[in-house]
Each structure stands twice: as C-alpha cells, then as structure tokens.
mmCIF file of C-alpha atoms and ligand atoms in Angstrom:
data_model
loop_
_atom_site.group_PDB
_atom_site.id
_atom_site.type_symbol
_atom_site.label_atom_id
_atom_site.label_comp_id
_atom_site.label_asym_id
_atom_site.label_seq_id
_atom_site.Cartn_x
_atom_site.Cartn_y
_atom_site.Cartn_z
ATOM 1 C CA MET A 1 -31.505 -88.705 -8.964
ATOM 2 C CA LYS A 2 -32.713 -85.713 -10.887
ATOM 3 C CA GLU A 3 -31.365 -82.210 -10.865
ATOM 4 C CA LYS A 4 -33.500 -79.150 -10.163
ATOM 5 C CA GLN A 5 -32.616 -75.824 -11.696
ATOM 6 C CA ILE A 6 -33.901 -72.393 -10.785
ATOM 7 C CA THR A 7 -34.089 -69.467 -13.172
ATOM 8 C CA ILE A 8 -33.814 -66.045 -11.616
ATOM 9 C CA SER A 9 -34.866 -63.004 -13.547
ATOM 10 C CA CYS A 10 -33.981 -59.383 -12.825
ATOM 11 C CA GLN A 11 -34.510 -56.221 -14.863
ATOM 12 C CA VAL A 12 -31.504 -53.900 -15.041
ATOM 13 C CA PHE A 13 -32.097 -50.161 -15.516
ATOM 14 C CA GLU A 14 -29.358 -47.626 -16.146
ATOM 15 C CA SER A 15 -30.915 -45.149 -13.736
ATOM 16 C CA MET A 16 -34.028 -44.368 -11.707
ATOM 17 C CA GLU A 17 -35.238 -42.120 -14.530
ATOM 18 C CA GLN A 18 -35.883 -45.229 -16.658
ATOM 19 C CA LEU A 19 -38.391 -46.602 -14.162
ATOM 20 C CA ASP A 20 -42.128 -46.086 -14.464
ATOM 21 C CA ALA A 21 -43.714 -43.386 -12.295
ATOM 22 C CA ARG A 22 -44.789 -45.770 -9.519
ATOM 23 C CA ASP A 23 -41.354 -47.346 -9.112
ATOM 24 C CA ARG A 24 -39.563 -44.012 -9.390
ATOM 25 C CA ALA A 25 -41.720 -42.558 -6.614
ATOM 26 C CA LEU A 26 -40.952 -45.576 -4.414
ATOM 27 C CA CYS A 27 -37.204 -45.114 -4.996
ATOM 28 C CA GLU A 28 -37.495 -41.443 -4.090
ATOM 29 C CA ALA A 29 -39.326 -42.420 -0.895
ATOM 30 C CA ALA A 30 -36.449 -44.791 -0.012
ATOM 31 C CA MET A 31 -33.952 -41.939 -0.498
ATOM 32 C CA GLU A 32 -36.102 -39.711 1.690
ATOM 33 C CA ALA A 33 -36.418 -42.467 4.319
ATOM 34 C CA ARG A 34 -32.659 -42.758 4.530
ATOM 35 C CA LYS A 35 -32.418 -39.290 6.059
ATOM 36 C CA SER A 36 -33.645 -40.843 9.328
ATOM 37 C CA SER A 37 -30.943 -43.569 9.307
ATOM 38 C CA TYR A 38 -29.150 -43.897 12.649
ATOM 39 C CA ALA A 39 -25.866 -45.621 11.877
ATOM 40 C CA PRO A 40 -23.107 -44.209 14.102
ATOM 41 C CA TYR A 41 -21.312 -47.580 14.350
ATOM 42 C CA SER A 42 -21.165 -48.797 10.745
ATOM 43 C CA GLY A 43 -21.468 -45.412 9.048
ATOM 44 C CA PHE A 44 -23.540 -47.218 6.402
ATOM 45 C CA ASN A 45 -26.898 -45.522 5.871
ATOM 46 C CA VAL A 46 -29.804 -47.481 4.411
ATOM 47 C CA GLY A 47 -33.311 -46.350 3.472
ATOM 48 C CA ALA A 48 -36.280 -48.448 2.419
ATOM 49 C CA ALA A 49 -39.831 -47.696 1.344
ATOM 50 C CA VAL A 50 -42.716 -50.149 1.095
ATOM 51 C CA LEU A 51 -45.683 -49.554 -1.226
ATOM 52 C CA LEU A 52 -48.950 -50.953 0.110
ATOM 53 C CA GLU A 53 -52.133 -51.809 -1.756
ATOM 54 C CA GLY A 54 -54.219 -48.648 -1.800
ATOM 55 C CA GLY A 55 -51.142 -46.539 -2.561
ATOM 56 C CA ILE A 56 -49.790 -45.844 0.934
ATOM 57 C CA THR A 57 -45.989 -45.712 1.251
ATOM 58 C CA VAL A 58 -44.266 -46.660 4.522
ATOM 59 C CA LYS A 59 -40.649 -45.674 5.147
ATOM 60 C CA GLY A 60 -37.872 -47.307 7.141
ATOM 61 C CA SER A 61 -34.172 -46.794 7.777
ATOM 62 C CA ASN A 62 -31.471 -48.734 9.580
ATOM 63 C CA GLN A 63 -31.412 -48.151 13.322
ATOM 64 C CA GLU A 64 -28.232 -49.144 15.140
ATOM 65 C CA ASN A 65 -27.503 -49.602 18.824
ATOM 66 C CA ALA A 66 -24.388 -49.816 20.996
ATOM 67 C CA ALA A 67 -25.538 -53.363 21.749
ATOM 68 C CA PHE A 68 -24.914 -54.297 18.096
ATOM 69 C CA PRO A 69 -27.360 -57.223 17.715
ATOM 70 C CA SER A 70 -30.176 -54.911 18.826
ATOM 71 C CA SER A 71 -29.816 -52.961 15.563
ATOM 72 C CA LEU A 72 -32.304 -53.418 12.749
ATOM 73 C CA CYS A 73 -32.068 -53.086 8.970
ATOM 74 C CA ALA A 74 -33.984 -50.474 7.008
ATOM 75 C CA GLU A 75 -36.057 -53.075 5.169
ATOM 76 C CA ARG A 76 -37.353 -54.673 8.332
ATOM 77 C CA THR A 77 -38.120 -51.364 10.074
ATOM 78 C CA ALA A 78 -40.208 -50.446 6.999
ATOM 79 C CA MET A 79 -41.984 -53.808 6.689
ATOM 80 C CA TYR A 80 -42.699 -54.175 10.405
ATOM 81 C CA SER A 81 -43.959 -50.603 10.570
ATOM 82 C CA ALA A 82 -46.252 -51.290 7.577
ATOM 83 C CA SER A 83 -47.547 -54.488 9.146
ATOM 84 C CA VAL A 84 -48.242 -52.775 12.488
ATOM 85 C CA ASN A 85 -49.785 -49.581 11.144
ATOM 86 C CA TYR A 86 -51.635 -51.000 8.125
ATOM 87 C CA PRO A 87 -52.453 -54.594 9.117
ATOM 88 C CA GLY A 88 -53.578 -56.883 6.325
ATOM 89 C CA LYS A 89 -52.513 -54.569 3.504
ATOM 90 C CA ALA A 90 -50.478 -56.383 0.865
ATOM 91 C CA MET A 91 -46.957 -55.089 0.282
ATOM 92 C CA LEU A 92 -46.694 -54.533 -3.464
ATOM 93 C CA GLY A 93 -43.116 -53.331 -3.618
ATOM 94 C CA ILE A 94 -40.055 -52.278 -1.663
ATOM 95 C CA ALA A 95 -37.205 -49.970 -2.709
ATOM 96 C CA ILE A 96 -33.806 -49.959 -1.014
ATOM 97 C CA VAL A 97 -30.865 -47.567 -1.144
ATOM 98 C CA GLY A 98 -27.661 -47.515 0.886
ATOM 99 C CA GLY A 99 -24.128 -46.226 1.145
ATOM 100 C CA LYS A 100 -21.421 -44.968 3.482
ATOM 101 C CA ALA A 101 -21.947 -41.476 4.905
ATOM 102 C CA MET A 102 -25.175 -40.931 2.930
ATOM 103 C CA SER A 103 -23.501 -41.747 -0.389
ATOM 104 C CA ILE A 104 -25.062 -44.212 -2.840
ATOM 105 C CA THR A 105 -23.219 -47.446 -3.608
ATOM 106 C CA ASP A 106 -22.094 -47.910 -7.221
ATOM 107 C CA LYS A 107 -23.711 -51.349 -7.434
ATOM 108 C CA PRO A 108 -27.210 -51.801 -6.007
ATOM 109 C CA VAL A 109 -27.397 -52.728 -2.329
ATOM 110 C CA THR A 110 -28.716 -56.278 -1.970
ATOM 111 C CA PRO A 111 -30.740 -57.009 1.180
ATOM 112 C CA CYS A 112 -29.429 -59.323 3.886
ATOM 113 C CA GLY A 113 -30.803 -62.830 4.273
ATOM 114 C CA ALA A 114 -32.941 -62.015 7.305
ATOM 115 C CA CYS A 115 -34.712 -59.200 5.451
ATOM 116 C CA ARG A 116 -35.277 -61.478 2.445
ATOM 117 C CA GLN A 117 -36.895 -64.072 4.704
ATOM 118 C CA VAL A 118 -39.206 -61.411 6.174
ATOM 119 C CA MET A 119 -40.108 -60.134 2.691
ATOM 120 C CA ALA A 120 -40.838 -63.695 1.592
ATOM 121 C CA GLU A 121 -43.205 -64.366 4.469
ATOM 122 C CA TYR A 122 -45.203 -61.165 3.978
ATOM 123 C CA GLU A 123 -45.420 -61.947 0.270
ATOM 124 C CA LYS A 124 -46.667 -65.444 1.005
ATOM 125 C CA ARG A 125 -49.113 -64.157 3.619
ATOM 126 C CA SER A 126 -50.734 -61.691 1.212
ATOM 127 C CA GLY A 127 -50.600 -63.956 -1.829
ATOM 128 C CA VAL A 128 -49.457 -60.989 -3.912
ATOM 129 C CA HIS A 129 -45.978 -60.627 -5.388
ATOM 130 C CA MET A 130 -43.761 -57.951 -3.854
ATOM 131 C CA SER A 131 -41.365 -56.312 -6.317
ATOM 132 C CA ILE A 132 -37.933 -55.304 -5.083
ATOM 133 C CA LEU A 133 -36.080 -52.258 -6.382
ATOM 134 C CA LEU A 134 -32.388 -52.108 -5.547
ATOM 135 C CA ILE A 135 -30.849 -48.720 -6.183
ATOM 136 C CA GLY A 136 -27.229 -48.159 -7.173
ATOM 137 C CA ARG A 137 -25.378 -45.290 -8.811
ATOM 138 C CA ASP A 138 -24.548 -47.288 -11.953
ATOM 139 C CA GLU A 139 -27.670 -49.443 -12.146
ATOM 140 C CA VAL A 140 -31.102 -50.055 -10.621
ATOM 141 C CA TRP A 141 -32.220 -53.665 -10.382
ATOM 142 C CA LYS A 142 -35.841 -54.764 -10.274
ATOM 143 C CA PHE A 143 -36.950 -58.209 -9.124
ATOM 144 C CA SER A 144 -40.639 -58.873 -9.630
ATOM 145 C CA ARG A 145 -41.028 -61.302 -6.722
ATOM 146 C CA VAL A 146 -39.192 -62.237 -3.535
ATOM 147 C CA GLU A 147 -38.636 -65.809 -4.662
ATOM 148 C CA ASP A 148 -36.120 -64.452 -7.154
ATOM 149 C CA LEU A 149 -34.015 -63.138 -4.269
ATOM 150 C CA LEU A 150 -34.612 -65.994 -1.851
ATOM 151 C CA PRO A 151 -35.711 -69.352 -3.174
ATOM 152 C CA TYR A 152 -36.589 -72.096 -0.695
ATOM 153 C CA ILE A 153 -37.571 -69.832 2.213
ATOM 154 C CA PHE A 154 -38.013 -71.373 5.607
ATOM 155 C CA ASP A 155 -41.753 -72.032 5.911
ATOM 156 C CA SER A 156 -41.787 -75.563 7.303
ATOM 157 C CA ILE A 157 -43.044 -74.642 10.792
HETATM 158 N N1 THU B 201 -28.283 -52.899 6.606
HETATM 159 C C1 THU B 201 -29.558 -52.645 6.219
HETATM 160 O O1 THU B 201 -30.217 -51.731 6.730
HETATM 161 N N2 THU B 201 -30.084 -53.432 5.251
HETATM 162 C C2 THU B 201 -29.440 -54.491 4.668
HETATM 163 O O2 THU B 201 -30.032 -55.183 3.851
HETATM 164 C C3 THU B 201 -28.066 -54.789 5.012
HETATM 165 C C4 THU B 201 -27.453 -53.941 6.052
HETATM 166 C C5 THU B 201 -27.704 -52.075 7.658
HETATM 167 C C6 THU B 201 -27.467 -52.795 8.951
HETATM 168 C C7 THU B 201 -26.377 -51.958 9.574
HETATM 169 O O3 THU B 201 -26.979 -50.861 10.251
HETATM 170 C C8 THU B 201 -25.613 -51.412 8.378
HETATM 171 O O4 THU B 201 -26.464 -51.576 7.254
HETATM 172 C C9 THU B 201 -24.295 -52.117 8.107
HETATM 173 O O5 THU B 201 -24.457 -53.485 8.047
#
C-alpha cells in the first residue's frame, strides 16, 4: 500500500481591486451577469462570466423553474452558452459571484459539484487551464486550474 497526497493551491485576494485587469474585468462581468438571475424559489442570485481565447466574455446566471430539477446554475448556463455560440474556443477563466437577494456572500461562493465536473471536461477538451475566480465580500479566491477544485473527475467513459 502507498498513500497518495494531493496539494491544492489557491490565491487569496483581499478584494477585486487587487486582481490584475483581466481578472477584474471578468469579475465585473460576473456581477453584471447576475442581474439576469431568475431565482424566485431560492432567492439566491448567482452570476458567472467565462473568458474565451480571443478575449470574448460570455455571461450566465442561475435560472430556476417551478419544476426544481429543471433549474440550472449560473456557471453551466455560461459555459454551455459559450460552447454553443463559440464552439472550439478554449475557456481561459470563469468568475462567479452569488448571494441572497442580490447581496454578495461574505466568503466566496464555491461552485457545486456538477458545475465543477463540467468545467473540468471543457478544460480537458481544450487542453488549456481554466482559472476560477470566486468572489466574496471579505476575500476573492483564485484557482489556476479546475483540478484544484475537483481532482479525479469522472472521465472513464
Ligand atoms: N447555484 C448556482 O447558480 N451555482 C452554484 O454553484 C451553486 C448554486 C444556484 C442554483 C440555485 O438557483 C441557487 O443557486 C440555490 O442553490
């Protein structure tokens, strides 16, 4: 028997202002995207923005439905929209913001497992790392690749 260990690295910023211009713009796009959130059931509004190679930004927000499982997270609306409208373009980064009634959570919002799996597959498909910016009121976290959020993705099929 041998034991495997994984090291996960994440940069912690005190605010969005500490980010470089590219990352700050992506965070602002996520905040803008959140205005289209439709969350009458949870009251939790989420916005996401994906930066594509070539500099295009694609926005997404959570979209809920009275048939609850039909709802979709902000991250996946953004990534699926990017994949449909800009096929083959690598996703270089994604920024995420969320909170109740359009507020911003104190701690950064961390994406659900399903969204992490989708991020991981697009990252693998393009062969380019996707950075993840998680926005909170107290801190902004930056992961430089999806593997740091979801090791051992399902890709056995
Ligand atoms: N939500 C997201 O949009 N992204 C996540 O990563 C987690 C949760 C949404 C789904 C639902 O509309 C609301 O937040 C509450 O779970």
